[in-house]
Every structure is written in structure tokens, then in C-alpha cells.
Amino acid sequence: MLSTRPKKFAVSVTYVTARNDHIITAYRCHGYTYLRGGTIESILAELMGRSTGISMGKGGSMHMFAPSFYGGNGIVGAQVPLGAGVAFSQKYLNNPSVTFALYGDGASNQGQVFEAFNMAKLWDLPCVFVCENNKYGMGTSDKRSSASTEYFKRGDYIPGIKVNGMDVLSVYRACQYAKEWTTSGKGPLVMEISTYRYGGHSMSDPGTTYRTREEIQHMRSTSDPINGLKQRLIDNGMATEADLKAIDKECRKVVDEALKKAEAAPEPPLSEFHTQIYQPGTEPPVVRGREPNEVYHY
């Protein structure tokens, strides 16, 4: 759903985790939001700034949340220490569950990532640090931005595993292993998901200035996770090509209907712009910036 990172991990981790397990990631979180309980309509409405959006149209693409899902975060890498904090609460409250904290190869060199590693291992927190390595950051390859691209080894004192991120079943099994490891009291784990993005990093990135179109097409034709899973289902007699086409057609119909409802929803009223800033009952008498041309005296 409108994401440049293939979401095999989102599907796999949803099957592995329970509702008391937690997931936190960065932007491009639309697939996670849906799988953790958001509706297609609410996600599309949020993208268009409609009042029926999952954040009432006030957050947009980078601010989507669902039960036990702490959404997309706009600051690169900031979700990693936040994820360690969620895992700390799980251990503190004796909650036998796991937190998956996801970040990209572009965020892997952030200092806060290594600080989170240190605290997580120091306290043996039930946190899986997942680096979605799609080989390219904003306008450059991982080899030009990272002295070492073996991201699963970055934890140093934290064990790490590397997974074929283009194979949904491999990711599923790896998520099972990671949950068993962390919830058994062994402490954190670093997991590198080796994947690939077909499009640009953002609207301003065509995605072809630092790699060839032939490279992209090669990956699509040989390693695409959806086509690979389809072929596996057909080869093992679990579905026919006609079955899969029917599923695809039904999915498109459901999304189209949700899109129409989202487009028809109104924008949030101006009175909502300054709500939900504070915990209910704790809002101060004056919230600065609420009225135009305000003058403050100190």
C-alpha cells in the first residue's frame, strides 16, 4: 500500500505476533497499520487528510497508529530507542511479549540506534531490532553510505541473523525464531532483512540516477516476493492461477470501494486542529498558537 519497501515482513510478523506484542517503525507504515487493525478506508482517508482517517486526517502518511502498533515516525531512526523503551515496559511489567523495532539501512548509522542497542543488551530487553536493508537510501547505495553493510553484525554484543527478505516464508520463520529468543529471556536480537525497493525513495527521487533500469527489472523478474509465493502455491497444488487472479481481482475491488468512501469524507473541522495535544484532563488554560495574531506577555 503506497510503500517503496516490500512488506513481506509486515505479513510475516503479523502471523507470528500476538496482540500483546508490539511493533514500531518509521514512515511507509501503511501495510503495518492495516495488518495491526486499521481499515483500508481509514488509511487512505488519512493520506488525503480526511476526518475519517486513522488519525482524523491530522497526521498524514507518517503518523498512523493501531493497537500495539506505534506507527510511522518522521525522524529518521527515532523509532529504535522508542522501541527499546516499549520493550523496557514489557520487562518491567513482567509482560511475556516482544517488541519489533524496525528501521532502514539509511537509519542504521544513526547514533541513537547504537545507544538503544547498548541499553537493550544491558537490561536484556525483549526487543528485536530489524534492519530492512533495501540496498539504497535517499539517492545512494548502502555501500557508499556504510563502511560495513553487514547490518546484522552491527549489534556487536547482541547476536544477529540475516534473512532473505524477498521470501515471505523465510521471514516468517525468522520472526518465529526471534520471538522465541527474546521472550525466553535471552535478551535482544538484531535481524537484517535483505530486500529491494523498485521505486524511488520519495516523490523527489526517480530511483534511476544511481542504479540502472536493468538492475530493477532483473530483481522484479527473478526475486519478486509476491510472484515467488504465487508460483510456490501453484507448484505445490495449493492454488491455481485462476484462483490467485480471482483473489487479486477481489482485493482491487475492496480497495476501490474503500477509496471512494475515503474521498467522499469531509476534511476535519478547524476546531479539531488543536485537540489531542495533551492527555485528557491535563490541558493548560492556554495553548499557544491556537489563535492567529496572538500576543504573549512574559
XYZ file of C-alpha atoms in Angstrom:
298
model
C 0.000 0.000 0.000
C 1.832 3.066 -1.275
C 5.169 1.875 0.047
C 8.608 1.639 -1.506
C 9.636 -1.102 0.911
C 8.158 -4.542 0.063
C 6.078 -5.569 3.080
C 6.820 -9.263 3.403
C 7.909 -8.536 6.938
C 4.587 -6.906 7.804
C 2.697 -10.021 6.723
C 5.074 -12.452 8.408
C 5.376 -10.632 11.718
C 1.586 -10.310 11.939
C 1.215 -14.081 11.791
C 3.881 -14.567 14.448
C 2.933 -11.869 16.958
C 0.039 -11.750 19.394
C -1.931 -8.626 20.256
C 0.180 -8.016 23.339
C 3.331 -7.961 21.201
C 4.394 -4.575 19.880
C 5.661 -3.162 16.584
C 7.173 0.238 15.894
C 8.551 1.502 12.597
C 9.249 4.616 10.553
C 7.287 6.175 7.725
C 5.909 3.922 4.966
C 3.895 2.160 7.623
C 0.626 1.746 5.706
C 0.809 -2.041 5.429
C 1.602 -2.427 9.116
C -1.271 -0.151 10.095
C -3.730 -2.274 8.135
C -2.426 -5.579 9.456
C -2.462 -4.345 13.045
C -6.139 -3.388 12.910
C -6.570 -0.256 10.803
C -9.023 -0.307 7.912
C -8.160 0.383 4.298
C -10.608 3.278 4.285
C -9.104 4.874 7.395
C -5.581 4.612 5.974
C -6.497 6.097 2.594
C -8.560 8.818 4.288
C -5.569 9.738 6.440
C -3.392 10.063 3.351
C -5.924 12.525 1.936
C -6.389 14.479 5.163
C -9.982 13.396 5.738
C -11.747 13.336 9.100
C -12.355 9.584 8.844
C -8.618 8.958 8.723
C -6.981 6.792 11.341
C -5.517 9.941 12.942
C -8.587 12.004 12.000
C -6.753 13.404 8.996
C -4.344 15.360 11.194
C -1.252 13.186 10.912
C -0.924 12.017 7.342
C 1.326 9.327 5.962
C 3.920 9.493 8.737
C 1.506 9.289 11.683
C -0.558 6.121 11.648
C -1.240 4.070 14.735
C -3.189 0.953 15.697
C -3.431 -1.306 18.765
C 0.107 -2.309 19.872
C 1.452 -0.544 16.791
C 3.280 2.702 17.408
C 3.102 3.918 13.896
C 5.386 5.602 11.484
C 7.832 8.156 12.811
C 9.081 11.081 10.747
C 12.502 11.422 12.403
C 14.998 9.008 10.871
C 15.941 6.302 13.359
C 13.976 7.769 16.276
C 11.696 4.741 16.457
C 14.589 2.499 17.519
C 15.124 3.929 21.042
C 11.356 4.298 21.358
C 11.055 0.597 20.599
C 13.649 -0.173 23.255
C 11.511 1.855 25.666
C 8.429 -0.188 24.804
C 10.434 -3.376 25.380
C 11.616 -1.994 28.730
C 7.995 -1.544 29.807
C 7.276 -5.148 28.831
C 10.091 -6.433 31.025
C 9.288 -4.020 33.871
C 5.656 -5.142 33.937
C 6.582 -8.844 33.562
C 4.684 -8.988 30.292
C 5.968 -12.056 28.352
C 5.910 -10.432 24.923
C 8.230 -8.953 22.319
C 8.779 -5.634 20.555
C 9.867 -5.498 16.926
C 11.608 -2.164 16.246
C 12.112 -1.626 12.526
C 14.432 0.767 10.714
C 16.044 1.006 7.303
C 19.630 0.773 6.124
C 19.557 4.561 5.774
C 18.888 4.905 9.512
C 21.387 2.237 10.559
C 24.219 4.735 11.053
C 22.269 6.924 13.469
C 23.922 7.224 16.861
C 20.660 6.639 18.683
C 20.448 3.163 17.132
C 23.671 2.099 18.870
C 22.606 3.746 22.122
C 19.410 1.691 22.006
C 21.455 -1.464 21.349
C 23.531 -0.783 24.447
C 20.592 -0.259 26.791
C 18.674 -3.206 25.361
C 21.569 -5.597 25.963
C 22.467 -4.060 29.313
C 18.975 -4.883 30.577
C 18.323 -7.882 28.269
C 15.160 -6.339 26.876
C 12.786 -8.434 24.709
C 13.434 -6.343 21.592
C 14.133 -7.443 18.019
C 15.932 -4.701 16.112
C 15.001 -5.225 12.462
C 17.040 -3.513 9.742
C 15.122 -3.539 6.455
C 18.061 -3.316 4.083
C 16.718 -2.483 0.638
C 20.219 -1.590 -0.634
C 19.570 2.118 -1.258
C 18.952 5.186 0.856
C 17.971 8.610 -0.463
C 19.930 8.882 -3.692
C 22.774 6.495 -2.903
C 23.601 2.850 -2.290
C 24.312 1.297 1.093
C 27.885 0.634 0.004
C 28.517 4.363 -0.379
C 26.964 5.273 2.963
C 28.066 2.431 5.247
C 31.595 1.251 5.992
C 30.079 -2.170 6.693
C 26.876 -3.359 5.067
C 26.623 -6.442 7.268
C 23.919 -4.822 9.351
C 23.088 -7.981 11.282
C 26.563 -7.777 12.853
C 26.149 -4.177 13.980
C 24.850 -5.218 17.397
C 28.367 -6.412 18.355
C 27.437 -7.862 21.768
C 23.910 -8.643 20.506
C 23.551 -11.754 18.298
C 22.285 -11.142 14.794
C 20.736 -13.056 11.904
C 20.377 -12.257 8.212
C 17.208 -13.213 6.361
C 16.172 -13.347 2.711
C 13.616 -10.549 2.768
C 12.263 -11.468 -0.656
C 10.937 -14.807 0.628
C 7.880 -14.454 2.840
C 8.266 -17.925 4.341
C 11.903 -17.299 5.304
C 10.874 -14.066 7.002
C 8.023 -15.844 8.783
C 10.348 -18.496 10.191
C 12.898 -15.886 11.215
C 10.233 -13.908 13.070
C 9.195 -17.072 14.905
C 12.793 -17.672 15.949
C 13.273 -14.045 17.015
C 10.159 -14.075 19.186
C 11.164 -17.353 20.840
C 14.661 -15.986 21.504
C 13.612 -12.697 23.084
C 10.644 -13.945 25.119
C 12.726 -16.739 26.657
C 14.859 -14.199 28.495
C 17.902 -14.298 26.214
C 17.793 -10.586 25.554
C 17.631 -8.617 22.291
C 18.346 -9.759 18.744
C 19.379 -7.905 15.580
C 17.730 -9.089 12.368
C 18.704 -7.898 8.898
C 16.023 -8.298 6.247
C 17.758 -8.260 2.870
C 15.223 -6.839 0.442
C 14.964 -4.455 -2.523
C 12.905 -1.436 -3.453
C 11.727 -0.979 -7.016
C 10.738 2.695 -6.903
C 12.440 5.846 -5.743
C 12.974 6.741 -2.118
C 10.438 9.574 -2.285
C 8.438 11.685 -4.721
C 11.594 13.702 -5.491
C 13.685 10.609 -6.190
C 13.202 8.931 -9.589
C 15.214 5.963 -8.368
C 17.193 5.577 -11.573
C 20.055 8.079 -11.179
C 22.149 5.763 -9.005
C 21.227 2.382 -10.500
C 20.194 1.011 -13.871
C 16.705 0.146 -15.049
C 18.099 -3.262 -15.998
C 19.001 -3.920 -12.357
C 15.486 -3.091 -11.217
C 13.905 -5.244 -13.905
C 16.212 -8.138 -13.052
C 15.110 -8.049 -9.422
C 11.452 -7.874 -10.415
C 11.720 -10.840 -12.734
C 13.841 -13.095 -10.512
C 13.146 -12.215 -6.890
C 9.725 -10.590 -6.593
C 8.196 -11.899 -3.316
C 4.574 -11.890 -4.480
C 5.266 -13.642 -7.763
C 7.561 -16.077 -5.979
C 4.878 -17.014 -3.450
C 2.259 -17.343 -6.194
C 4.474 -19.757 -8.103
C 5.162 -21.770 -4.951
C 1.438 -22.116 -4.284
C 0.814 -23.252 -7.855
C 3.763 -25.679 -7.921
C 2.590 -27.331 -4.694
C -1.007 -27.649 -5.855
C -2.321 -25.277 -3.185
C -3.951 -22.912 -5.686
C -4.414 -22.473 -9.409
C -3.530 -19.416 -11.425
C -7.254 -18.750 -11.812
C -7.693 -18.859 -8.016
C -4.959 -16.296 -7.496
C -6.295 -13.999 -10.208
C -9.715 -14.112 -8.558
C -8.166 -13.130 -5.208
C -6.293 -10.275 -6.847
C -9.473 -9.054 -8.550
C -11.415 -9.146 -5.282
C -8.659 -7.240 -3.459
C -8.705 -4.500 -6.074
C -12.477 -4.236 -5.744
C -12.269 -3.886 -1.948
C -9.594 -1.177 -2.201
C -11.507 0.734 -4.897
C -14.626 0.791 -2.725
C -12.646 1.967 0.293
C -11.027 4.685 -1.817
C -14.400 6.059 -2.906
C -15.578 6.256 0.714
C -12.353 7.940 1.786
C -12.579 10.524 -0.994
C -16.170 11.339 -0.051
C -15.337 12.012 3.612
C -15.031 15.661 4.764
C -11.876 17.331 5.975
C -11.531 17.701 9.753
C -13.066 20.930 11.121
C -10.733 23.730 12.181
C -11.840 23.188 15.781
C -10.013 19.824 15.739
C -6.615 21.242 14.846
C -5.599 21.850 18.456
C -7.234 18.875 20.116
C -5.490 15.696 21.306
C -2.296 17.560 22.132
C -2.466 16.752 25.833
C -3.751 13.841 27.856
C -7.467 14.434 28.605
C -7.853 16.496 31.770
C -4.319 17.898 31.663
C -4.683 20.601 29.001
C -3.436 24.013 30.245
C -5.718 27.100 30.168
C -3.827 28.499 27.178
C -2.375 26.582 24.225
C -0.061 28.857 22.284
C -0.642 29.122 18.563
C -4.351 28.393 18.810
C -5.456 31.883 17.776
C -3.995 33.978 14.943
C -2.055 37.156 15.824
C -1.664 36.116 19.446
C 0.496 38.319 21.663
C 2.172 36.842 24.713
C 3.425 38.793 27.703
C 6.120 37.323 29.913
